[in-house]
PDB file of C-alpha atoms in Angstrom:
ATOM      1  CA  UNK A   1     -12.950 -10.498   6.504  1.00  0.00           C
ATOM      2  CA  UNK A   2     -12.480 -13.000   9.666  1.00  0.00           C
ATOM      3  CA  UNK A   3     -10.308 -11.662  12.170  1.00  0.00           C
ATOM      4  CA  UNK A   4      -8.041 -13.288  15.027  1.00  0.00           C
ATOM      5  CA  UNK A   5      -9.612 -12.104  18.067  1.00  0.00           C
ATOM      6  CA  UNK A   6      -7.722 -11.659  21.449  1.00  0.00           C
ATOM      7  CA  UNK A   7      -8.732 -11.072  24.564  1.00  0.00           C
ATOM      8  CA  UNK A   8      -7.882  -9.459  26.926  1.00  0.00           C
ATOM      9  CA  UNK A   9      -6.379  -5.886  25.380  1.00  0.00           C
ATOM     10  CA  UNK A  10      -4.451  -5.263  28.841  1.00  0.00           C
ATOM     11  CA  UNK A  11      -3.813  -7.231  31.460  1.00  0.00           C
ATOM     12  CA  UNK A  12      -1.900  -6.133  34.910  1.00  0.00           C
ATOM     13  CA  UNK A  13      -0.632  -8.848  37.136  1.00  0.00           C
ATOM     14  CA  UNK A  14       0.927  -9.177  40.217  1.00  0.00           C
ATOM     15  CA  UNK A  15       4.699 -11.086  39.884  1.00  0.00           C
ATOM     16  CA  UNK A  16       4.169 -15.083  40.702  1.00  0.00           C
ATOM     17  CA  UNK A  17       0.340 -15.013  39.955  1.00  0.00           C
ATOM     18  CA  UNK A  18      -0.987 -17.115  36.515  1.00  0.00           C
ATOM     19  CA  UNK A  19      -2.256 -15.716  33.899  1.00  0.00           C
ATOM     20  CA  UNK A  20      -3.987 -16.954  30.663  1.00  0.00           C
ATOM     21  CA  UNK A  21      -4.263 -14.655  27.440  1.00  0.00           C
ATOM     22  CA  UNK A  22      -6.780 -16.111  25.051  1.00  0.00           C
ATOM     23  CA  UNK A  23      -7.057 -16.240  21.508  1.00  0.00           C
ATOM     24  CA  UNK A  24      -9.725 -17.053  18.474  1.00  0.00           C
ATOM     25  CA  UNK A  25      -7.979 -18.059  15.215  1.00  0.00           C
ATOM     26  CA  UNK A  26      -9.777 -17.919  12.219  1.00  0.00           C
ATOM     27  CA  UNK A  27     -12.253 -20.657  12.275  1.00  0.00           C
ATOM     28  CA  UNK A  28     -10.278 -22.602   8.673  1.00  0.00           C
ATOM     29  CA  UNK A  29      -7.055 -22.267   9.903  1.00  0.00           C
ATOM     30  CA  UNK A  30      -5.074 -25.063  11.152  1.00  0.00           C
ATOM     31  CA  UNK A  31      -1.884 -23.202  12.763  1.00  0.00           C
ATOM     32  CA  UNK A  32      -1.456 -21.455  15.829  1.00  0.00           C
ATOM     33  CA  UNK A  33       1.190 -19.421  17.095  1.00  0.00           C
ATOM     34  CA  UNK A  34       2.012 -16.771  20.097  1.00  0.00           C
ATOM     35  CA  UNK A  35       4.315 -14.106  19.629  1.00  0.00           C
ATOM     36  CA  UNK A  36       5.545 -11.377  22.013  1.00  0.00           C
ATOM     37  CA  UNK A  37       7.298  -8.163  21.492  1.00  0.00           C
ATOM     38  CA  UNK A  38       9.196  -6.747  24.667  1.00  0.00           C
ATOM     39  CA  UNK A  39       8.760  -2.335  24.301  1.00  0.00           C
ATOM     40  CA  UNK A  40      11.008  -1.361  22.191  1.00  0.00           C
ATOM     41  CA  UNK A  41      12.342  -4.460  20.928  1.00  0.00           C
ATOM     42  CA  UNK A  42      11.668  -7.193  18.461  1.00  0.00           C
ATOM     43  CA  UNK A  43       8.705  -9.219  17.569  1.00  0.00           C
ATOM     44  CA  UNK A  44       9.795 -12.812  18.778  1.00  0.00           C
ATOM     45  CA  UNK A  45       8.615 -15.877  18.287  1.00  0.00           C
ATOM     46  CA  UNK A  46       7.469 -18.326  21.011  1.00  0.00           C
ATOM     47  CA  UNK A  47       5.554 -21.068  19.909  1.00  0.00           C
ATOM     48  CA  UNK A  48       3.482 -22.747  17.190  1.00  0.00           C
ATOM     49  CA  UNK A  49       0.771 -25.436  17.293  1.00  0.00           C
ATOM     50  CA  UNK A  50      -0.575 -28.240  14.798  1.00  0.00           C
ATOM     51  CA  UNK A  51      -2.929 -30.672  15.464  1.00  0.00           C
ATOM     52  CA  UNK A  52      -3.077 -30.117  19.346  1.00  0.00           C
ATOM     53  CA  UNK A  53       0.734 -30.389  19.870  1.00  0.00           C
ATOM     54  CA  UNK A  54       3.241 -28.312  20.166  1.00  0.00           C
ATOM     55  CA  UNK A  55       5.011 -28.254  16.578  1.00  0.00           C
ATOM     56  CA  UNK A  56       7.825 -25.702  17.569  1.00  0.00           C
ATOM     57  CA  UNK A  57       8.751 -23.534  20.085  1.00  0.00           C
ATOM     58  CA  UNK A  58      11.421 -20.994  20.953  1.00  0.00           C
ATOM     59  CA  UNK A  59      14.344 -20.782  23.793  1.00  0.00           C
ATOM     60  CA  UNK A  60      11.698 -17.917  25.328  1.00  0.00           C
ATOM     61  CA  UNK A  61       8.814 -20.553  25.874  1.00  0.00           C
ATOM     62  CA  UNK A  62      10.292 -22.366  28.705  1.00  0.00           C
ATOM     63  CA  UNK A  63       8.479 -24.410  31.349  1.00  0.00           C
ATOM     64  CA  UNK A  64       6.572 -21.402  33.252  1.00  0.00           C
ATOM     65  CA  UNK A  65       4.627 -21.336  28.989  1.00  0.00           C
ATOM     66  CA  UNK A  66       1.954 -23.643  27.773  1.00  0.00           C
ATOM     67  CA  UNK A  67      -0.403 -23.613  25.487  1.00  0.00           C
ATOM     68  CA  UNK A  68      -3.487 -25.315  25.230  1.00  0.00           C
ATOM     69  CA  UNK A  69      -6.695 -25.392  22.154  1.00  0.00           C
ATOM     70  CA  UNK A  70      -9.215 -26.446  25.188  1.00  0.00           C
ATOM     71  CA  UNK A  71     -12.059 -26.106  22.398  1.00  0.00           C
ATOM     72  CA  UNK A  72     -12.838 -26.171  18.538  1.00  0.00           C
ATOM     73  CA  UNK A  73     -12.187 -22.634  18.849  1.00  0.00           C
ATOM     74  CA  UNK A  74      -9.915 -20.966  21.524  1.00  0.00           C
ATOM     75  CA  UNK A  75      -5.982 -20.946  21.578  1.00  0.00           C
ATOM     76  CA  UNK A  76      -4.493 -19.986  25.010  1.00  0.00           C
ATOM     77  CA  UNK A  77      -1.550 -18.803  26.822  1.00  0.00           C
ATOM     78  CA  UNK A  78      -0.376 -19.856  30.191  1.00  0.00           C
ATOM     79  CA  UNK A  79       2.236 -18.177  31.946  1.00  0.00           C
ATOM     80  CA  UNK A  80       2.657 -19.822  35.140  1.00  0.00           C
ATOM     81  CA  UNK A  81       4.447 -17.547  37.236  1.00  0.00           C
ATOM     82  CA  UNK A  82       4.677 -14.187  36.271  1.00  0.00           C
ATOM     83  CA  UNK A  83       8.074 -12.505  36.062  1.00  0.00           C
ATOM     84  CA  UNK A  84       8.442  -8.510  35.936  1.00  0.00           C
ATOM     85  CA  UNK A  85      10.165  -9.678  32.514  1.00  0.00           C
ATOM     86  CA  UNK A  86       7.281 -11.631  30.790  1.00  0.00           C
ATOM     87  CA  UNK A  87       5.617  -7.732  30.855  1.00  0.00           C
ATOM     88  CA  UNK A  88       5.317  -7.234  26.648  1.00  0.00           C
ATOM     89  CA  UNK A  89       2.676  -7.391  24.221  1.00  0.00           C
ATOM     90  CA  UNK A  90       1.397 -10.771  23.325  1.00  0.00           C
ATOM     91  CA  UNK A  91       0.301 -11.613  19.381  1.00  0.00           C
ATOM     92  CA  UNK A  92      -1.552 -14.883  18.765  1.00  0.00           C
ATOM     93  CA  UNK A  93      -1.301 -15.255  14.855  1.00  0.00           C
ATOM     94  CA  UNK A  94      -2.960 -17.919  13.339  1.00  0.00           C
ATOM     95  CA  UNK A  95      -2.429 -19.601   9.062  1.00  0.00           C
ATOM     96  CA  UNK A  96      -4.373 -21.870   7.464  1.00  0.00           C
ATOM     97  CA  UNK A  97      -1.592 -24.356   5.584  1.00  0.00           C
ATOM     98  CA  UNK A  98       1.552 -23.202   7.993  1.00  0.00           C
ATOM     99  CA  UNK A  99       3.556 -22.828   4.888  1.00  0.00           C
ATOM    100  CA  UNK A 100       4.055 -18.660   5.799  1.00  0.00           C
ATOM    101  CA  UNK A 101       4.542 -17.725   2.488  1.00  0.00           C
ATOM    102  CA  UNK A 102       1.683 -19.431   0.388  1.00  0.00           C
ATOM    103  CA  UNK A 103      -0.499 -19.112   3.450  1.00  0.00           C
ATOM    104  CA  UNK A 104       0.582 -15.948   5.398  1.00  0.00           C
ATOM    105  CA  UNK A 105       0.257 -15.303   9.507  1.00  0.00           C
ATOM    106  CA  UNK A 106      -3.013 -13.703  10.194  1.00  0.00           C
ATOM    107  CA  UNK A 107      -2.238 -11.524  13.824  1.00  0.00           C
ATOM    108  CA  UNK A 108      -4.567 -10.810  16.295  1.00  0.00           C
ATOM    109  CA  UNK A 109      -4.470  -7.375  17.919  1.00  0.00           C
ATOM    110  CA  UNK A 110      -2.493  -8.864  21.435  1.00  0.00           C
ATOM    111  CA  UNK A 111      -2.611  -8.348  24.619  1.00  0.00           C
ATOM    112  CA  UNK A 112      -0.769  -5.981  26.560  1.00  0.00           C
ATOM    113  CA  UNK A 113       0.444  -7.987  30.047  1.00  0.00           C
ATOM    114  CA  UNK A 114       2.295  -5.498  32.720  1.00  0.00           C
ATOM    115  CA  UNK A 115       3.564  -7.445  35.512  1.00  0.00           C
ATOM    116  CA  UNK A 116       4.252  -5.237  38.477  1.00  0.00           C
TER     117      UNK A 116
ATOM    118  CA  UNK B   1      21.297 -17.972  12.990  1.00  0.00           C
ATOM    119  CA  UNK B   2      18.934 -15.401  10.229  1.00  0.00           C
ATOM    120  CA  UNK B   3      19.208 -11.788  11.642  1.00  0.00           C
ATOM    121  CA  UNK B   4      17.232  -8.535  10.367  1.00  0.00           C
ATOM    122  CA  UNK B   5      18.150  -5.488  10.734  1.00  0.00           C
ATOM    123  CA  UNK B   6      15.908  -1.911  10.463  1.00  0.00           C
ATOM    124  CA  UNK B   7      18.559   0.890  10.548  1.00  0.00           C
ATOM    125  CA  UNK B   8      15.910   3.335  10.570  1.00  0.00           C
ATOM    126  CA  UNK B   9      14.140   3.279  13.857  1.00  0.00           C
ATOM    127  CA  UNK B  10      11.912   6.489  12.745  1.00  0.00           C
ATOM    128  CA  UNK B  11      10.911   8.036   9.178  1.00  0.00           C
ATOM    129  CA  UNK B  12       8.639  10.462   8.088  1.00  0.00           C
ATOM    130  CA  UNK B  13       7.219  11.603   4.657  1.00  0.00           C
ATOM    131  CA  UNK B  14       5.238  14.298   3.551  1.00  0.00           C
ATOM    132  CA  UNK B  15       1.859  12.995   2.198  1.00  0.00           C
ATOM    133  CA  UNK B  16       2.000  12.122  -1.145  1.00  0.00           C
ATOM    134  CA  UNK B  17       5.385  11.647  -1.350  1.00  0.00           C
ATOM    135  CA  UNK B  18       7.828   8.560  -1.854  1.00  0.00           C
ATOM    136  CA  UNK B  19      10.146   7.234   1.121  1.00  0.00           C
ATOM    137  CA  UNK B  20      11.742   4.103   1.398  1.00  0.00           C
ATOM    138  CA  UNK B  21      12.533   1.732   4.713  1.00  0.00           C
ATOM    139  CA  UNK B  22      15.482  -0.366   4.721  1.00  0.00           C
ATOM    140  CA  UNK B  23      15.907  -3.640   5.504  1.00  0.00           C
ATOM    141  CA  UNK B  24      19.199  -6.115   5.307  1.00  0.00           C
ATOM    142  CA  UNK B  25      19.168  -9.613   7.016  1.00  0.00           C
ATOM    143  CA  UNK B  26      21.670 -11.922   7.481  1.00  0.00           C
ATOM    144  CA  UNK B  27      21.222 -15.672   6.604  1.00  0.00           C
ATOM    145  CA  UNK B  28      23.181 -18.528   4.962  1.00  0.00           C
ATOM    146  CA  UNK B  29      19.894 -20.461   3.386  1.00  0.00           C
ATOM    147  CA  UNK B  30      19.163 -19.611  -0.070  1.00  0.00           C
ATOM    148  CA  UNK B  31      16.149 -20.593  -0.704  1.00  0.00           C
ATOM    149  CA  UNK B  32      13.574 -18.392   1.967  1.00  0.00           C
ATOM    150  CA  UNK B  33      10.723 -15.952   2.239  1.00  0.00           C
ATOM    151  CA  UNK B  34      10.860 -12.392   2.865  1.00  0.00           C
ATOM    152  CA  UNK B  35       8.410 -10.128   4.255  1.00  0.00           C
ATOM    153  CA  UNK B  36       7.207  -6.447   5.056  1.00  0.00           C
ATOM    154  CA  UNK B  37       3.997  -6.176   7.709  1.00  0.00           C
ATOM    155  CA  UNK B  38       2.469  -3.041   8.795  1.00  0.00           C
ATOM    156  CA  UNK B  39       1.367  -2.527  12.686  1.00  0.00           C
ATOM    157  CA  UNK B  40      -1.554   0.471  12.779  1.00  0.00           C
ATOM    158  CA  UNK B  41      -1.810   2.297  15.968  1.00  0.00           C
ATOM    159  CA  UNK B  42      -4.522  -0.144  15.894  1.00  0.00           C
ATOM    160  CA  UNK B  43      -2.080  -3.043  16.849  1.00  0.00           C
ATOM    161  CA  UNK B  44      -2.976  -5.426  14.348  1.00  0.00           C
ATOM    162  CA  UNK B  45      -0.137  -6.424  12.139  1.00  0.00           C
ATOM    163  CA  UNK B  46      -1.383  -6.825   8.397  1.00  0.00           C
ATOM    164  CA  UNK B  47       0.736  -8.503   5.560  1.00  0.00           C
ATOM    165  CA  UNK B  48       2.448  -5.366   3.306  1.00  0.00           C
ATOM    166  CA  UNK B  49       4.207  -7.800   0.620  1.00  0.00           C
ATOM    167  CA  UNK B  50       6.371 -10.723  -0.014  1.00  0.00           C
ATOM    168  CA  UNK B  51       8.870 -12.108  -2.169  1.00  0.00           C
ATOM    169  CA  UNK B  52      10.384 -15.544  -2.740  1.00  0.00           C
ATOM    170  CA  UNK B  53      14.260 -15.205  -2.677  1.00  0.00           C
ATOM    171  CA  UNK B  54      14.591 -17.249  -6.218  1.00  0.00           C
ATOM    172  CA  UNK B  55      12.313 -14.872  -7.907  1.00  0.00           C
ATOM    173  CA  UNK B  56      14.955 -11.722  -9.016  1.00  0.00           C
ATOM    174  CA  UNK B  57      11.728  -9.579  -9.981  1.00  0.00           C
ATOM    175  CA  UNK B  58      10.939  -7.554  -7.129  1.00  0.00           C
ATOM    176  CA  UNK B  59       7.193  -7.642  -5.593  1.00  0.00           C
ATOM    177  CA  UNK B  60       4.847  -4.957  -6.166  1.00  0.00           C
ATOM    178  CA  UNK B  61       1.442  -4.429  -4.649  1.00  0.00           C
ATOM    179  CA  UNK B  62      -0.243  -1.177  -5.680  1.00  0.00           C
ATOM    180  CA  UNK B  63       1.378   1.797  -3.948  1.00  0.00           C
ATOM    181  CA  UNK B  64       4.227  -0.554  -2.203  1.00  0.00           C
ATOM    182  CA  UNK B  65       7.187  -2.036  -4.007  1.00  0.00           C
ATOM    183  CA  UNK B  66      10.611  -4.038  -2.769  1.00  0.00           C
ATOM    184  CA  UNK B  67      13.911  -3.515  -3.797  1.00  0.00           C
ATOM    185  CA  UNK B  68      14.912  -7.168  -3.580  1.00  0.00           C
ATOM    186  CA  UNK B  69      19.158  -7.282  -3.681  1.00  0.00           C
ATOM    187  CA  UNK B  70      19.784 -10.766  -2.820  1.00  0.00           C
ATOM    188  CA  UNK B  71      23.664 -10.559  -2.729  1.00  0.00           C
ATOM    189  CA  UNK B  72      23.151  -7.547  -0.858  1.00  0.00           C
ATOM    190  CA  UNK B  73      20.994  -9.417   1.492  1.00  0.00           C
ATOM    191  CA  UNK B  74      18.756  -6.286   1.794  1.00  0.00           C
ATOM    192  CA  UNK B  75      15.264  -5.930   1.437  1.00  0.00           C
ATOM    193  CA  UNK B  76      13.615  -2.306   0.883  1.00  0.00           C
ATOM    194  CA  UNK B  77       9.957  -0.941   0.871  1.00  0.00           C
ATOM    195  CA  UNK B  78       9.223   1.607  -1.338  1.00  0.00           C
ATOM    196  CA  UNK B  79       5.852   3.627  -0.415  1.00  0.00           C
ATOM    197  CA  UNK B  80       4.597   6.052  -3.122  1.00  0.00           C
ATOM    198  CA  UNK B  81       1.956   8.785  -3.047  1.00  0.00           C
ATOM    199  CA  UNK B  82       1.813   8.160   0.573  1.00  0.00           C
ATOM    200  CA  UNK B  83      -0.624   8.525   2.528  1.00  0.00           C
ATOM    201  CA  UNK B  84      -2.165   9.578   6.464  1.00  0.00           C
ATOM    202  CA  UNK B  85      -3.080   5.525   6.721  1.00  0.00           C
ATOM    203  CA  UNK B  86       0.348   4.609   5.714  1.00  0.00           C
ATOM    204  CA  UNK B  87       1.479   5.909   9.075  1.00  0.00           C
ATOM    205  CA  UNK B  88       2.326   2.636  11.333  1.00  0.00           C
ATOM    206  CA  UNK B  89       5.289   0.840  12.590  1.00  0.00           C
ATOM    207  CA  UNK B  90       6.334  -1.362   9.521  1.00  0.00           C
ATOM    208  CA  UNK B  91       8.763  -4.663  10.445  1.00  0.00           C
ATOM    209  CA  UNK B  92      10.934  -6.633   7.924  1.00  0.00           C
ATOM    210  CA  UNK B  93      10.815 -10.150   8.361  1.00  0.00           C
ATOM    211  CA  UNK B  94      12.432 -13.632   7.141  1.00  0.00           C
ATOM    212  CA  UNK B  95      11.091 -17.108   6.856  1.00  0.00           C
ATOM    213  CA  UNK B  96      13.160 -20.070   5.996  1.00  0.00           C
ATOM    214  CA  UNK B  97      10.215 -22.829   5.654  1.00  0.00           C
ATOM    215  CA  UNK B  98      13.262 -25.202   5.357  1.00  0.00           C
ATOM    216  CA  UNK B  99      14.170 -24.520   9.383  1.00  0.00           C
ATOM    217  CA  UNK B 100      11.474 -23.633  11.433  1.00  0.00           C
ATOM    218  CA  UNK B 101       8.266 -23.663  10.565  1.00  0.00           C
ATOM    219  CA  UNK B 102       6.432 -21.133  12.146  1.00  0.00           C
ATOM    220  CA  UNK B 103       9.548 -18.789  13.120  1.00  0.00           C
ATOM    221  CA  UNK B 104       8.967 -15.437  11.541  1.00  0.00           C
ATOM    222  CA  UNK B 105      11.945 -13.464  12.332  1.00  0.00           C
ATOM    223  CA  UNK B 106      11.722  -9.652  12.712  1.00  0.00           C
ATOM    224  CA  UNK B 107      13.280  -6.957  12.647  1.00  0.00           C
ATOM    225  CA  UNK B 108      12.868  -4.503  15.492  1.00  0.00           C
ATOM    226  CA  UNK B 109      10.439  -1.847  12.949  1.00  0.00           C
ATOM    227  CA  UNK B 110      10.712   1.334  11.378  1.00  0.00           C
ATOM    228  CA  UNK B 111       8.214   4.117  12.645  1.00  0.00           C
ATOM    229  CA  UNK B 112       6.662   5.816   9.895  1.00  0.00           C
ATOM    230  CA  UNK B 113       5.077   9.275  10.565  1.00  0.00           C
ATOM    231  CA  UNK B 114       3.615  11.031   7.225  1.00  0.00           C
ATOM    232  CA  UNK B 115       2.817  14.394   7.373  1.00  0.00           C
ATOM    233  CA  UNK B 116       0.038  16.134   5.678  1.00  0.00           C
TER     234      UNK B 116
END
């Protein structure tokens, strides 16, 4: 069964340095979204992506977040400028129609990110 | 805003057994999506099972049922004959496809330990 893919696991960054987490959707589907989930607390939404634009995005994904499908097939995740707060576990979750109940999210396995 | 609440941070079961995770949420939509998803120490989140708030019959998908109480606003998953691969983190989560369309909103999970 195809799989979202993400790399990397587990990243470790220093505060104030860039990072990009990377993601492969399954190759039919035709919406993108990142998740993170803080340790210990809820899986939140950040953003979602249609048609290479933005279609949505949270009060989390401010200015220091973009997102970019550089490719037919990768989805990434900028962060800017690391903040000791941005440590969590990343989910890139992809869905083929983006209506979430006929066509449900499909989660990759995320990426850890520890900013120290 | 939707809320949804897991009262039970951590459950356990004896294999084979029956146990049941709770769920409410809060919302003034009537018309929206309801979900359970299972997180493996594996990380990947996988689709449990889903109901439509207008249907009153409550989902079913082999060993895992809802109790669907819409006035209650509460949403439980009923795991029977459980077993070892049944042990994850399960979340409750609510989509409104009327609002936002790709904003799954969780609850913060129920830990689910089954004992053999």
């Amino acid at each position: 069964e195809p799989e979202v893919t993400q790399t990397p696991s587990h990243q470790v960054t220093q505060m104030g340095q860039e990072v990009i987490l990377r993601c492969v959707p399954i190759s039919n589907h035709l919406y993108f979204y990142w998740y993170r989930q803080i340790l210990g607390q809820k899986v939140e939404f950040l953003v979602s992506f249609y048609n290479n634009e933005i279609s949505e995005k949270s009060e989390i994904f401010d200015d220091q977040f973009s997102v970019e499908r550089p490719d037919g097939s990768n989805f990434t995740l900028k962060i800017r400028s690391t903040k000791l707060e941005d440590s969590a576990m990343y989910f890139c979750a992809s869905s083929r129609l983006g209506h979430l109940y006929n066509s449900p999210l499909h989660f990759g396995n995320g990426t850890r990110l520890t900013v120290t | 805003a939707q809320t949804v609440t897991q009262s039970q941070p951590e459950m356990s079961v004896q294999e084979a057994e029956t146990v049941t995770l709770s769920c409410t949420y809060d919302t003034s939509e009537s018309d929206y999506y309801l979900f359970w998803y299972k997180q493996p120490p594996s990380r990947q989140m996988i689709l449990v099972i889903r109901q439509e708030a207008y249907k009153q019959q409550n989902a079913t998908e082999n060993r895992f049922s809802v109790n669907f109480q819409k006035a209650a606003k509460s949403f439980s998953l009923k795991i029977s004959d459980s077993q070892l691969g049944d042990a994850a983190m399960y979340f409750c989560a609510f989509y409104n496809y009327g609002g936002s369309q790709g904003n799954l909103i969780f609850g913060k999970g129920t830990k689910l330990s089954v004992k053999p």
